[in-house]
Short mmCIF file of C-alpha atoms in Angstrom, two decimals:
data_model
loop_
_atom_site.label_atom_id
_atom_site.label_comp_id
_atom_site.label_asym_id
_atom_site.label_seq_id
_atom_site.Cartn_x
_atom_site.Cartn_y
_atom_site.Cartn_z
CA UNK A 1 0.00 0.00 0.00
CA UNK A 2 1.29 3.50 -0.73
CA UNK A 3 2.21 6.03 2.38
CA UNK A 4 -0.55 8.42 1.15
CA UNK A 5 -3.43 6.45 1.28
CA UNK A 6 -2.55 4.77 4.55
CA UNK A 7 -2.03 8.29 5.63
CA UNK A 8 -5.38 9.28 4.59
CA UNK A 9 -6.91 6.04 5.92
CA UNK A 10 -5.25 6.91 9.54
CA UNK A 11 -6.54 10.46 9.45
CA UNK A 12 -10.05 9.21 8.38
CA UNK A 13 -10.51 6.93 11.32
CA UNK A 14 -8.90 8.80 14.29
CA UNK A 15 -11.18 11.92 12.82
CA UNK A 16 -14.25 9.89 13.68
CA UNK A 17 -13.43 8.98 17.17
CA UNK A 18 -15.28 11.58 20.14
CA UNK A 19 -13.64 13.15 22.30
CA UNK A 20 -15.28 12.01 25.91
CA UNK A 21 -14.46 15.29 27.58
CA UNK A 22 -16.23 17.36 26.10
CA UNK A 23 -19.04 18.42 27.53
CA UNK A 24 -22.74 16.86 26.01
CA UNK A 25 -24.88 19.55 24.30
CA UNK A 26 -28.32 19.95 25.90
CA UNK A 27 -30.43 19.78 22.65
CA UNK A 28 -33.73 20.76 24.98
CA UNK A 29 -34.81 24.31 25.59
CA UNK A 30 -33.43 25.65 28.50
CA UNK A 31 -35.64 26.84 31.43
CA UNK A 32 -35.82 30.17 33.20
CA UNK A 33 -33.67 28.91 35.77
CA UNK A 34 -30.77 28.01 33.58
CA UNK A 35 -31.22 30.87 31.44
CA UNK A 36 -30.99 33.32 34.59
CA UNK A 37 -27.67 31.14 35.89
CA UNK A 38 -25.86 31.45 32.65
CA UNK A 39 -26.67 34.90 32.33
CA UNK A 40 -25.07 35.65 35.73
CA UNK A 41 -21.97 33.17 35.45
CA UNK A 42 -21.35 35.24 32.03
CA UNK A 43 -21.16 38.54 33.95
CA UNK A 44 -24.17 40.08 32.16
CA UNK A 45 -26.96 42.19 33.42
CA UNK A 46 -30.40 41.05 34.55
CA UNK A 47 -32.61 40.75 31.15
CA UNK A 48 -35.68 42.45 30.52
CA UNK A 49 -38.56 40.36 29.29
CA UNK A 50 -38.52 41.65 25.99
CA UNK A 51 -34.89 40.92 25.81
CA UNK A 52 -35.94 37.19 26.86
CA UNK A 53 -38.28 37.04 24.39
CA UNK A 54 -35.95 38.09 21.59
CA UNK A 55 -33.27 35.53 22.66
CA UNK A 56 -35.65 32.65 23.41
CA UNK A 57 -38.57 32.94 20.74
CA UNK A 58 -41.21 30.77 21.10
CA UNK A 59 -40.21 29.95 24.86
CA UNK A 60 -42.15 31.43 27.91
CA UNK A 61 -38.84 32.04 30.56
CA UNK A 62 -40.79 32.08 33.34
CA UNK A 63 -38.95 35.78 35.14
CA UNK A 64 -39.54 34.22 38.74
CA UNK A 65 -37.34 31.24 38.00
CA UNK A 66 -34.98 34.01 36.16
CA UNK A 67 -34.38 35.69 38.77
CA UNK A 68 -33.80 32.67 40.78
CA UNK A 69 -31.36 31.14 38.51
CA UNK A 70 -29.37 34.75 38.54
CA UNK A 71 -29.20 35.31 41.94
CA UNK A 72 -27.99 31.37 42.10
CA UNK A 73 -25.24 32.06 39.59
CA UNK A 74 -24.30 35.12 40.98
CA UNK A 75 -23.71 33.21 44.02
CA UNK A 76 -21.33 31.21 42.29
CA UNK A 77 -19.47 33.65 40.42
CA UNK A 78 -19.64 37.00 43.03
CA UNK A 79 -16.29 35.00 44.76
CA UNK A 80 -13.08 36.42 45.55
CA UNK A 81 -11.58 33.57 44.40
CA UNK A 82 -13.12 32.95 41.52
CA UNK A 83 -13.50 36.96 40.90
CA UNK A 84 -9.76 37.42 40.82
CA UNK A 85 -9.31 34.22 38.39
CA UNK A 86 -11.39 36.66 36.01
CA UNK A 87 -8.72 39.23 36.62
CA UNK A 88 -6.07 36.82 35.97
CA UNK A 89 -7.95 36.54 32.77
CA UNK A 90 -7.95 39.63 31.31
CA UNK A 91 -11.58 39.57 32.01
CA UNK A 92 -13.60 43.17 32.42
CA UNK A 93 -15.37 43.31 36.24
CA UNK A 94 -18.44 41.07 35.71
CA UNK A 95 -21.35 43.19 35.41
CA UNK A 96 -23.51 40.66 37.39
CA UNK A 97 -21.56 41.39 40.11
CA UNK A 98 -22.31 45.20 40.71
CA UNK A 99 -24.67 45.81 43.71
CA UNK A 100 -23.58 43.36 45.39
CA UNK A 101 -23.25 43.74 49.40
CA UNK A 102 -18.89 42.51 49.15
CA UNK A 103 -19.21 44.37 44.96
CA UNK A 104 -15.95 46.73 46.89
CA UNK A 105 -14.14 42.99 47.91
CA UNK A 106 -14.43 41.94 44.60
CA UNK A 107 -13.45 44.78 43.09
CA UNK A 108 -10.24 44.48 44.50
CA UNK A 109 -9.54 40.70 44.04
CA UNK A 110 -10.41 41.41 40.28
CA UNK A 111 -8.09 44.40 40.68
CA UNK A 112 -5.07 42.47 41.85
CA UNK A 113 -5.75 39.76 39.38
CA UNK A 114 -5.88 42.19 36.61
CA UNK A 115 -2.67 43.63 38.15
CA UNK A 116 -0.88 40.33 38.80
CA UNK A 117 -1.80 39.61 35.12
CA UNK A 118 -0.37 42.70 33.52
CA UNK A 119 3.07 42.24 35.29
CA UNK A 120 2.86 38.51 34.05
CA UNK A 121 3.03 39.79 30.45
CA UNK A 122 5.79 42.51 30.92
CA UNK A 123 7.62 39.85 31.87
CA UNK A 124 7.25 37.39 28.58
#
């Protein structure tokens, strides 16, 4: 057999194989909850309803479970820890985060991350 054709053979059947890390796609609609939690974990702003409505036509996010699902998620990412990861990052001050009752705690975990980071890449 000639090298290219086994070559293409071997590319063929390890590009077919699945990766079992990656994470599995949710292929239903995703409830107010989730929607709120995501929304929060990103760092954006509370949504309107009409700004629900645009992003999830056809879908009735229930704003209760919203708002439940944001406040959840802001739990999760309003951390000093994981706040000052974001600064590490590069990341802008999550919006989700302003208002908070610690919002001037986090603003300076971010603010040493975002410090830490910019001394990180003088030095490369």
């Amino acid at each position: 057999m000639r090298p290219f054709p086994l070559a293409l053979l071997v590319m063929l059947i390890s590009g077919c194989q699945i990766n079992p890390y990656t994470f599995q796609p949710n292929w239903t609609d995703p409830d107010g909850f989730t929607v709120g939690k995501e929304d929060a974990m990103n760092g954006i702003s509370v949504k309107d309803n009409q700004t629900l409505a645009d992003n999830y036509p056809g879908q009735n996010v229930d704003r209760e479970e919203y708002l439940r699902g944001y406040a959840d998620g802001q739990k999760k990412v309003c951390e000093a820890g994981f706040i000052h990861a974001w600064g590490l990052a590069g990341k802008s001050f999550p919006v989700s985060c302003d208002g908070t009752e610690n919002e001037v705690k986090l603003r300076e975990a971010w603010q040493q991350g975002m410090n830490e980071s910019m001394r990180a890449s003088r030095l490369n």
